[in-house]
């Protein structure tokens, strides 16, 4: 019998007994997955067994979506359908969340519990394709432009990243296209995290795919999950202004603050996504590369000096921020950009969850008041 962390080994026919409370479920194995393998010891990340180093620059994001979801580059993520969301506030995560809910009812998506895998896959493909369209339309509204870019103009783009920029800005600088494509591929999937877990929980109830994707966006909108790149750029600006990255790092740590973009729950060595994004930032001619590199060196040295036994490597968020900055993505759009990338992972996990057919229903240990009469409550 296999042992699952957090549950006592039990005999056949008995219920598992909760023997260990882990705040935040850290270290608790909730699923087995065949989708992505963050390799802690090898400091690499593989989608369906393929190292992301073999993907960036070789396949566009839409084909990587195919690898993650279908285990095949072709046909990949489809083109978005013509659609103007009912709500376009310019707040991209909330516009996306609302659009998924709207599409659920407009497309009459059926409940996962009532459909075959192919229909679920096709629903997720349609919703994924719409993600970039909705985020681009929302970003355009945030820029104060109310007229949408015509579909036939956007159709001139060749990749999902290029079409995203055309729909948003009406133009697509090739450097910006490469920056976004690289970022989307590096962050397409990373095992179980808050938004993916949310998507799987909703899928486990048998709800439709739009409901699962909408809920995932809600989880992503929190700054602790999708918002870290937004906090890196101000740090780089402050370090540059001071002109002394070593002192900047020391002062920040002396104040008891954390350096954004360093440390990781899984990787103790290099985060493989940071390893890919850093040279991308250099090749793309990032104006912030020099200050970011200097800050990274200062941070790694000082963190090592203060915590020699605790590796705190550069994580994905640090160089993501620099690469997204190349594409002139405003920091407040970073969570939605992460959502565009992560639709691949969410879709694959929703499909995988569907195959288990098991409602996710963990337990809580009751620690409230003991039994008492209603009259004792004021
Ligand atoms: N800067 C300074 N000190 C740090 C940092 C950091 N970035 N990260 C960890 N530490 C220190 C902590 O203060 C703690 O010290 P203590 O033992 O004296 O209290 C020790 O290292 C361990 O910290 P934990 O929070 O327990 O480490 P964990 O591995 O659980 O946390 C995390 C990982 C949350 C990413 C953390 O490193 C952090 O807060 N980093 C900064 C924020 C960040 O970059 N977030 C994006 C993460 S990437 C991602 O989620 C996709």
CSV table of C-alpha atoms and ligand atoms in Angstrom, one decimal:
chain,number,residue,atom,x,y,z
A,1,UNK,CA,0.0,0.0,0.0
A,2,UNK,CA,1.3,3.5,-0.9
A,3,UNK,CA,1.7,6.0,1.9
A,4,UNK,CA,0.4,9.5,1.2
A,5,UNK,CA,2.0,12.3,3.3
A,6,UNK,CA,-0.5,13.6,5.9
A,7,UNK,CA,-2.5,10.4,6.2
A,8,UNK,CA,-1.9,7.4,8.4
A,9,UNK,CA,-1.4,4.1,6.7
A,10,UNK,CA,-4.7,2.2,7.0
A,11,UNK,CA,-5.9,-1.3,6.3
A,12,UNK,CA,-8.4,-2.2,3.5
A,13,UNK,CA,-11.9,-0.9,4.1
A,14,UNK,CA,-11.0,1.7,6.8
A,15,UNK,CA,-11.0,5.4,6.3
A,16,UNK,CA,-7.7,7.3,6.3
A,17,UNK,CA,-7.0,9.0,9.5
A,18,UNK,CA,-5.7,12.6,9.5
A,19,UNK,CA,-2.5,12.4,11.6
A,20,UNK,CA,-0.8,15.5,10.7
A,21,UNK,CA,-1.9,19.1,10.2
A,22,UNK,CA,0.1,21.1,7.6
A,23,UNK,CA,-0.8,24.8,7.4
A,24,UNK,CA,-1.1,25.7,3.8
A,25,UNK,CA,-1.0,22.0,2.9
A,26,UNK,CA,2.8,22.4,2.4
A,27,UNK,CA,4.4,19.1,1.5
A,28,UNK,CA,1.0,17.3,1.3
A,29,UNK,CA,0.8,15.1,-1.8
A,30,UNK,CA,-2.8,15.6,-3.1
A,31,UNK,CA,-2.5,14.1,-6.6
A,32,UNK,CA,-0.4,12.1,-8.9
A,33,UNK,CA,0.2,14.0,-12.2
A,34,UNK,CA,1.7,13.2,-15.6
A,35,UNK,CA,1.8,16.8,-16.8
A,36,UNK,CA,4.9,18.6,-15.5
A,37,UNK,CA,7.9,17.7,-13.5
A,38,UNK,CA,9.6,20.4,-11.5
A,39,UNK,CA,12.9,18.6,-10.9
A,40,UNK,CA,14.2,19.8,-7.6
A,41,UNK,CA,17.5,18.0,-7.7
A,42,UNK,CA,18.2,18.5,-11.4
A,43,UNK,CA,17.0,22.1,-11.3
A,44,UNK,CA,15.0,21.6,-14.4
A,45,UNK,CA,11.4,21.7,-15.5
A,46,UNK,CA,9.9,19.3,-18.0
A,47,UNK,CA,6.4,19.4,-19.6
A,48,UNK,CA,5.3,15.9,-20.4
A,49,UNK,CA,9.0,14.9,-20.1
A,50,UNK,CA,10.3,17.6,-22.5
A,51,UNK,CA,12.7,20.1,-20.9
A,52,UNK,CA,11.6,23.7,-21.3
A,53,UNK,CA,15.1,24.5,-22.7
A,54,UNK,CA,14.1,22.5,-25.8
A,55,UNK,CA,10.9,24.5,-26.2
A,56,UNK,CA,11.8,28.2,-25.9
A,57,UNK,CA,12.7,29.6,-29.3
A,58,UNK,CA,11.8,26.4,-31.1
A,59,UNK,CA,8.0,26.1,-30.7
A,60,UNK,CA,5.6,29.0,-30.2
A,61,UNK,CA,3.4,29.1,-27.0
A,62,UNK,CA,0.3,27.8,-28.8
A,63,UNK,CA,2.2,24.5,-29.7
A,64,UNK,CA,3.6,24.3,-26.2
A,65,UNK,CA,0.0,24.5,-25.0
A,66,UNK,CA,-0.6,21.4,-27.2
A,67,UNK,CA,2.3,19.6,-25.6
A,68,UNK,CA,1.0,20.3,-22.1
A,69,UNK,CA,-2.7,19.6,-22.8
A,70,UNK,CA,-2.7,17.0,-25.6
A,71,UNK,CA,0.9,15.6,-25.3
A,72,UNK,CA,1.2,16.7,-28.9
A,73,UNK,CA,2.4,20.0,-30.5
A,74,UNK,CA,-0.3,19.7,-33.0
A,75,UNK,CA,-3.0,21.0,-33.4
A,76,UNK,CA,-2.1,23.2,-30.4
A,77,UNK,CA,-4.2,26.0,-28.9
A,78,UNK,CA,-6.8,27.3,-31.4
A,79,UNK,CA,-7.3,30.9,-32.6
A,80,UNK,CA,-9.7,33.0,-30.4
A,81,UNK,CA,-13.3,33.3,-31.7
A,82,UNK,CA,-14.7,36.7,-32.4
A,83,UNK,CA,-16.0,37.9,-29.0
A,84,UNK,CA,-16.4,41.2,-27.1
A,85,UNK,CA,-16.8,40.6,-23.3
A,86,UNK,CA,-19.8,42.1,-21.6
A,87,UNK,CA,-17.5,43.5,-18.9
A,88,UNK,CA,-14.3,45.3,-19.9
A,89,UNK,CA,-13.2,47.4,-17.0
A,90,UNK,CA,-9.5,47.5,-17.8
A,91,UNK,CA,-8.8,45.3,-14.7
A,92,UNK,CA,-7.6,42.3,-16.7
A,93,UNK,CA,-7.9,39.5,-14.1
A,94,UNK,CA,-11.5,40.5,-13.2
A,95,UNK,CA,-12.4,41.0,-16.9
A,96,UNK,CA,-11.0,37.5,-17.6
A,97,UNK,CA,-12.8,35.9,-14.7
A,98,UNK,CA,-16.1,37.5,-15.8
A,99,UNK,CA,-15.5,36.5,-19.5
A,100,UNK,CA,-15.0,32.8,-18.6
A,101,UNK,CA,-18.2,32.9,-16.7
A,102,UNK,CA,-20.0,34.6,-19.6
A,103,UNK,CA,-18.6,32.2,-22.1
A,104,UNK,CA,-19.8,29.3,-20.0
A,105,UNK,CA,-23.4,30.4,-20.5
A,106,UNK,CA,-23.0,31.9,-24.0
A,107,UNK,CA,-21.4,28.7,-25.4
A,108,UNK,CA,-23.8,26.5,-23.3
A,109,UNK,CA,-20.8,24.6,-21.9
A,110,UNK,CA,-22.0,21.3,-20.4
A,111,UNK,CA,-20.9,20.0,-17.0
A,112,UNK,CA,-17.7,18.0,-16.9
A,113,UNK,CA,-19.6,15.2,-15.2
A,114,UNK,CA,-21.9,14.8,-18.3
A,115,UNK,CA,-19.4,14.9,-21.1
A,116,UNK,CA,-16.7,12.8,-22.7
A,117,UNK,CA,-13.0,13.7,-22.6
A,118,UNK,CA,-12.9,15.1,-26.2
A,119,UNK,CA,-15.7,17.6,-25.5
A,120,UNK,CA,-14.0,18.7,-22.3
A,121,UNK,CA,-10.7,19.1,-24.2
A,122,UNK,CA,-12.4,21.1,-26.9
A,123,UNK,CA,-14.1,23.4,-24.4
A,124,UNK,CA,-10.8,24.1,-22.7
A,125,UNK,CA,-9.1,24.7,-26.0
A,126,UNK,CA,-11.8,27.3,-27.0
A,127,UNK,CA,-11.5,29.0,-23.6
A,128,UNK,CA,-7.7,29.0,-23.7
A,129,UNK,CA,-7.7,30.6,-27.1
A,130,UNK,CA,-10.1,33.3,-25.8
A,131,UNK,CA,-7.8,34.2,-22.8
A,132,UNK,CA,-5.3,36.2,-24.8
A,133,UNK,CA,-8.1,38.0,-26.7
A,134,UNK,CA,-9.9,39.0,-23.5
A,135,UNK,CA,-6.7,40.1,-21.7
A,136,UNK,CA,-5.6,42.1,-24.8
A,137,UNK,CA,-9.0,43.8,-25.1
A,138,UNK,CA,-8.9,44.6,-21.4
A,139,UNK,CA,-5.4,46.1,-21.6
A,140,UNK,CA,-6.6,48.2,-24.6
A,141,UNK,CA,-9.4,49.6,-22.4
A,142,UNK,CA,-6.9,50.3,-19.6
A,143,UNK,CA,-4.9,52.3,-22.2
A,144,UNK,CA,-8.1,54.4,-22.8
A,145,UNK,CA,-8.7,53.0,-26.3
A,146,UNK,CA,-12.4,52.0,-26.6
A,147,UNK,CA,-12.4,51.0,-30.3
A,148,UNK,CA,-11.4,47.4,-30.8
A,149,UNK,CA,-8.7,46.5,-33.4
A,150,UNK,CA,-10.4,44.8,-36.4
A,151,UNK,CA,-10.2,41.0,-36.5
A,152,UNK,CA,-8.8,41.0,-40.1
A,153,UNK,CA,-5.9,43.2,-39.1
A,154,UNK,CA,-5.1,40.9,-36.1
A,155,UNK,CA,-5.2,37.9,-38.5
A,156,UNK,CA,-2.0,39.2,-40.1
A,157,UNK,CA,-0.1,38.0,-37.0
A,158,UNK,CA,1.5,34.6,-37.1
A,159,UNK,CA,1.7,33.6,-33.5
A,160,UNK,CA,-0.5,33.9,-30.4
A,161,UNK,CA,1.9,36.4,-28.9
A,162,UNK,CA,2.0,38.5,-32.0
A,163,UNK,CA,-1.8,38.5,-32.3
A,164,UNK,CA,-2.1,39.4,-28.6
A,165,UNK,CA,0.0,42.5,-29.2
A,166,UNK,CA,-1.9,43.4,-32.4
A,167,UNK,CA,-5.2,43.1,-30.6
A,168,UNK,CA,-3.9,45.2,-27.7
A,169,UNK,CA,-1.8,47.9,-29.3
A,170,UNK,CA,-2.6,47.6,-33.0
A,171,UNK,CA,1.2,46.9,-33.5
A,172,UNK,CA,3.6,44.2,-32.6
A,173,UNK,CA,7.3,44.9,-32.1
A,174,UNK,CA,9.2,41.6,-32.8
A,175,UNK,CA,11.3,41.9,-29.7
A,176,UNK,CA,8.1,42.3,-27.6
A,177,UNK,CA,6.6,39.2,-29.3
A,178,UNK,CA,9.7,37.1,-28.4
A,179,UNK,CA,9.7,38.4,-24.8
A,180,UNK,CA,6.0,37.5,-24.3
A,181,UNK,CA,6.3,34.1,-26.1
A,182,UNK,CA,9.4,33.2,-24.0
A,183,UNK,CA,7.6,34.2,-20.7
A,184,UNK,CA,4.4,32.3,-21.6
A,185,UNK,CA,6.4,29.1,-22.4
A,186,UNK,CA,8.4,29.3,-19.2
A,187,UNK,CA,5.3,29.8,-17.0
A,188,UNK,CA,2.8,27.5,-18.9
A,189,UNK,CA,2.7,24.9,-16.1
A,190,UNK,CA,4.4,24.2,-12.8
A,191,UNK,CA,2.5,21.4,-11.1
A,192,UNK,CA,0.3,22.1,-8.1
A,193,UNK,CA,0.0,25.8,-7.1
A,194,UNK,CA,-2.9,27.8,-5.8
A,195,UNK,CA,-4.7,28.5,-9.1
A,196,UNK,CA,-4.2,25.0,-10.5
A,197,UNK,CA,-5.4,23.4,-7.3
A,198,UNK,CA,-8.5,25.7,-7.4
A,199,UNK,CA,-9.1,24.6,-11.0
A,200,UNK,CA,-8.9,21.0,-10.0
A,201,UNK,CA,-11.2,21.5,-7.0
A,202,UNK,CA,-13.9,23.0,-9.2
A,203,UNK,CA,-13.4,20.4,-11.9
A,204,UNK,CA,-13.8,17.6,-9.2
A,205,UNK,CA,-17.3,18.9,-8.5
A,206,UNK,CA,-18.2,18.1,-12.2
A,207,UNK,CA,-18.8,21.8,-13.0
A,208,UNK,CA,-18.2,23.1,-16.5
A,209,UNK,CA,-14.8,24.1,-17.8
A,210,UNK,CA,-15.6,27.8,-17.8
A,211,UNK,CA,-16.4,27.7,-14.1
A,212,UNK,CA,-13.1,25.9,-13.4
A,213,UNK,CA,-11.1,28.4,-15.4
A,214,UNK,CA,-12.9,31.4,-13.9
A,215,UNK,CA,-12.2,30.2,-10.4
A,216,UNK,CA,-8.5,29.6,-11.3
A,217,UNK,CA,-8.2,33.3,-12.4
A,218,UNK,CA,-9.7,34.3,-9.1
A,219,UNK,CA,-7.0,32.5,-7.2
A,220,UNK,CA,-4.3,33.9,-9.5
A,221,UNK,CA,-5.5,37.5,-8.9
A,222,UNK,CA,-4.0,37.5,-5.4
A,223,UNK,CA,-0.6,39.2,-5.1
A,224,UNK,CA,1.0,36.2,-3.4
A,225,UNK,CA,0.5,34.1,-6.4
A,226,UNK,CA,0.5,36.0,-9.7
A,227,UNK,CA,1.8,39.4,-8.7
A,228,UNK,CA,5.4,39.1,-7.7
A,229,UNK,CA,6.9,40.5,-10.9
A,230,UNK,CA,5.1,43.7,-10.2
A,231,UNK,CA,7.2,44.1,-7.1
A,232,UNK,CA,10.6,43.4,-8.7
A,233,UNK,CA,10.7,46.5,-11.0
A,234,UNK,CA,10.3,49.0,-8.1
A,235,UNK,CA,13.1,47.2,-6.4
A,236,UNK,CA,15.4,47.5,-9.4
A,237,UNK,CA,14.5,51.2,-9.7
A,238,UNK,CA,15.3,51.8,-6.1
A,239,UNK,CA,18.7,50.0,-6.4
A,240,UNK,CA,19.6,51.9,-9.5
A,241,UNK,CA,18.7,55.2,-7.8
A,242,UNK,CA,20.9,54.4,-4.8
A,243,UNK,CA,23.7,53.4,-7.2
A,244,UNK,CA,25.0,50.8,-4.8
A,245,UNK,CA,23.3,47.4,-5.1
A,246,UNK,CA,25.3,45.8,-2.2
A,247,UNK,CA,24.2,48.6,0.2
A,248,UNK,CA,20.6,48.4,-1.2
A,249,UNK,CA,20.5,44.7,-0.5
A,250,UNK,CA,22.0,45.0,3.0
A,251,UNK,CA,19.6,47.9,4.0
A,252,UNK,CA,16.6,45.9,2.8
A,253,UNK,CA,17.5,42.8,4.7
A,254,UNK,CA,18.5,44.8,7.8
A,255,UNK,CA,14.9,46.2,7.7
A,256,UNK,CA,13.7,42.5,7.9
A,257,UNK,CA,12.2,42.7,4.3
A,258,UNK,CA,12.5,40.0,1.7
A,259,UNK,CA,14.2,40.3,-1.7
A,260,UNK,CA,11.5,39.8,-4.3
A,261,UNK,CA,12.4,37.1,-6.8
A,262,UNK,CA,14.7,35.1,-4.5
A,263,UNK,CA,14.0,31.8,-2.8
A,264,UNK,CA,11.8,28.9,-3.8
A,265,UNK,CA,9.7,26.2,-2.1
A,266,UNK,CA,10.8,23.5,-4.7
A,267,UNK,CA,14.2,24.5,-6.2
A,268,UNK,CA,17.1,24.7,-3.8
A,269,UNK,CA,19.5,25.3,-6.7
A,270,UNK,CA,18.8,27.4,-9.8
A,271,UNK,CA,15.2,27.9,-10.9
A,272,UNK,CA,15.3,26.6,-14.5
A,273,UNK,CA,12.9,29.3,-15.6
A,274,UNK,CA,15.2,32.0,-14.3
A,275,UNK,CA,18.1,30.3,-16.1
A,276,UNK,CA,16.2,30.7,-19.4
A,277,UNK,CA,14.8,34.1,-18.8
A,278,UNK,CA,18.0,35.8,-17.9
A,279,UNK,CA,19.8,35.3,-21.2
A,280,UNK,CA,16.6,36.1,-23.0
A,281,UNK,CA,16.5,39.5,-21.2
A,282,UNK,CA,20.1,40.1,-22.4
A,283,UNK,CA,19.5,39.0,-26.0
A,284,UNK,CA,16.4,41.2,-26.1
A,285,UNK,CA,18.4,44.2,-25.1
A,286,UNK,CA,16.6,44.9,-21.8
A,287,UNK,CA,17.5,48.4,-20.6
A,288,UNK,CA,17.3,47.0,-17.0
A,289,UNK,CA,19.6,44.0,-17.6
A,290,UNK,CA,22.7,45.6,-16.1
A,291,UNK,CA,21.0,46.8,-12.9
A,292,UNK,CA,19.2,43.5,-12.6
A,293,UNK,CA,22.4,41.5,-13.0
A,294,UNK,CA,24.2,43.7,-10.4
A,295,UNK,CA,21.3,43.4,-7.9
A,296,UNK,CA,21.1,39.6,-8.5
A,297,UNK,CA,24.9,39.2,-7.7
A,298,UNK,CA,24.6,41.4,-4.6
A,299,UNK,CA,21.5,39.6,-3.4
A,300,UNK,CA,22.9,36.0,-3.9
A,301,UNK,CA,26.1,36.9,-2.1
A,302,UNK,CA,24.4,38.6,0.8
A,303,UNK,CA,21.7,36.0,1.2
A,304,UNK,CA,24.4,33.3,1.2
A,305,UNK,CA,26.5,35.3,3.8
A,306,UNK,CA,23.4,35.6,6.1
A,307,UNK,CA,22.0,32.1,5.5
A,308,UNK,CA,24.8,29.8,4.4
A,309,UNK,CA,22.8,26.7,5.1
A,310,UNK,CA,19.7,27.8,3.2
A,311,UNK,CA,20.0,28.1,-0.6
A,312,UNK,CA,17.9,31.1,-1.7
A,313,UNK,CA,18.3,31.1,-5.5
A,314,UNK,CA,17.0,33.6,-8.0
A,315,UNK,CA,13.4,32.5,-8.9
A,316,UNK,CA,11.3,32.8,-12.0
A,317,UNK,CA,9.7,36.1,-10.8
A,318,UNK,CA,12.9,38.1,-10.9
A,319,UNK,CA,13.8,37.6,-14.5
A,320,UNK,CA,10.2,37.4,-15.6
A,321,UNK,CA,9.8,41.0,-14.5
A,322,UNK,CA,12.8,42.0,-16.6
A,323,UNK,CA,11.6,40.1,-19.7
A,324,UNK,CA,8.0,41.5,-19.4
A,325,UNK,CA,9.5,44.9,-19.0
A,326,UNK,CA,11.2,44.5,-22.4
A,327,UNK,CA,7.7,44.1,-23.9
A,328,UNK,CA,6.6,47.2,-22.0
A,329,UNK,CA,4.1,45.3,-20.0
A,330,UNK,CA,2.9,47.5,-17.1
A,331,UNK,CA,3.5,45.8,-13.7
A,332,UNK,CA,-0.3,45.8,-13.0
A,333,UNK,CA,-0.8,43.5,-16.1
A,334,UNK,CA,1.6,40.9,-14.8
A,335,UNK,CA,-1.0,38.7,-13.1
A,336,UNK,CA,-3.1,38.5,-16.3
A,337,UNK,CA,0.0,37.7,-18.4
A,338,UNK,CA,0.7,34.9,-16.0
A,339,UNK,CA,-3.0,33.8,-16.5
A,340,UNK,CA,-2.5,33.8,-20.3
A,341,UNK,CA,0.5,31.4,-19.9
A,342,UNK,CA,-1.1,29.2,-17.2
A,343,UNK,CA,-4.2,28.3,-19.2
A,344,UNK,CA,-2.1,25.4,-20.6
A,345,UNK,CA,-1.5,24.0,-17.1
A,346,UNK,CA,-5.1,24.7,-15.9
A,347,UNK,CA,-6.5,22.9,-18.9
A,348,UNK,CA,-4.3,19.9,-18.5
A,349,UNK,CA,-5.0,19.6,-14.8
A,350,UNK,CA,-8.8,20.0,-15.3
A,351,UNK,CA,-8.7,17.1,-17.8
A,352,UNK,CA,-6.5,15.0,-15.5
A,353,UNK,CA,-8.8,15.7,-12.6
A,354,UNK,CA,-11.8,14.6,-14.6
A,355,UNK,CA,-10.3,11.2,-15.1
A,356,UNK,CA,-10.1,10.6,-11.3
A,357,UNK,CA,-13.8,11.2,-10.9
A,358,UNK,CA,-13.2,11.9,-7.2
A,359,UNK,CA,-14.6,14.9,-5.4
A,360,UNK,CA,-11.9,16.8,-3.6
A,361,UNK,CA,-13.0,17.1,0.0
A,362,UNK,CA,-10.3,17.4,2.6
A,363,UNK,CA,-10.9,17.6,6.3
A,364,UNK,CA,-10.7,20.4,8.9
A,365,UNK,CA,-9.9,19.9,12.5
A,366,UNK,CA,-12.5,21.6,14.6
A,367,UNK,CA,-10.9,23.9,17.3
A,368,UNK,CA,-13.9,26.1,18.1
A,369,UNK,CA,-16.0,26.4,21.2
A,370,UNK,CA,-17.2,23.1,22.8
A,371,UNK,CA,-20.9,22.3,22.9
A,372,UNK,CA,-23.0,25.0,24.5
A,373,UNK,CA,-26.6,26.3,24.7
A,374,UNK,CA,-27.7,29.0,22.2
A,375,UNK,CA,-28.6,31.2,25.2
A,376,UNK,CA,-24.9,31.5,26.1
A,377,UNK,CA,-24.2,33.3,22.9
A,378,UNK,CA,-24.7,37.1,23.1
B,1,LIG,N1,14.7,37.4,0.9
B,1,LIG,C1,15.2,37.4,2.2
B,1,LIG,N2,15.1,36.3,3.0
B,1,LIG,C2,14.5,35.3,2.5
B,1,LIG,C3,13.9,35.2,1.3
B,1,LIG,C4,14.1,36.4,0.4
B,1,LIG,N3,13.6,36.4,-0.8
B,1,LIG,N4,13.4,34.0,1.1
B,1,LIG,C5,13.5,33.3,2.2
B,1,LIG,N5,14.2,34.1,3.1
B,1,LIG,C6,14.6,33.7,4.4
B,1,LIG,C7,13.4,33.8,5.4
B,1,LIG,O1,13.4,35.1,6.0
B,1,LIG,C8,13.6,32.7,6.3
B,1,LIG,O2,14.5,33.1,7.3
B,1,LIG,P1,14.4,32.7,8.9
B,1,LIG,O3,14.5,31.2,8.8
B,1,LIG,O4,15.5,33.4,9.6
B,1,LIG,O5,13.0,33.1,9.3
B,1,LIG,C9,14.3,31.6,5.5
B,1,LIG,O6,14.9,32.3,4.4
B,1,LIG,C10,13.3,30.6,5.0
B,1,LIG,O7,12.2,31.3,4.5
B,1,LIG,P2,10.8,30.5,4.1
B,1,LIG,O8,9.8,31.5,3.8
B,1,LIG,O9,10.5,29.5,5.1
B,1,LIG,O10,11.3,29.8,2.7
B,1,LIG,P3,10.4,29.1,1.7
B,1,LIG,O11,11.3,28.3,0.9
B,1,LIG,O12,9.2,28.4,2.4
B,1,LIG,O13,9.8,30.3,0.9
B,1,LIG,C11,9.4,31.9,-0.8
B,1,LIG,C12,9.9,30.5,-0.5
B,1,LIG,C13,8.0,32.1,-0.3
B,1,LIG,C14,9.4,32.0,-2.3
B,1,LIG,C15,10.4,32.9,-0.2
B,1,LIG,O14,11.7,32.6,-0.6
B,1,LIG,C16,10.0,34.3,-0.5
B,1,LIG,O15,9.2,34.9,0.2
B,1,LIG,N6,10.7,34.9,-1.5
B,1,LIG,C17,10.4,36.3,-1.9
B,1,LIG,C18,9.1,36.5,-2.7
B,1,LIG,C19,9.2,35.8,-4.1
B,1,LIG,O16,10.1,35.9,-4.8
B,1,LIG,N7,8.0,35.2,-4.5
B,1,LIG,C20,7.9,34.5,-5.8
B,1,LIG,C21,8.2,33.0,-5.6
B,1,LIG,S1,8.3,32.2,-7.1
B,1,LIG,C22,6.9,31.5,-7.3
B,1,LIG,O17,6.1,31.4,-6.5
B,1,LIG,C23,6.5,31.1,-8.7
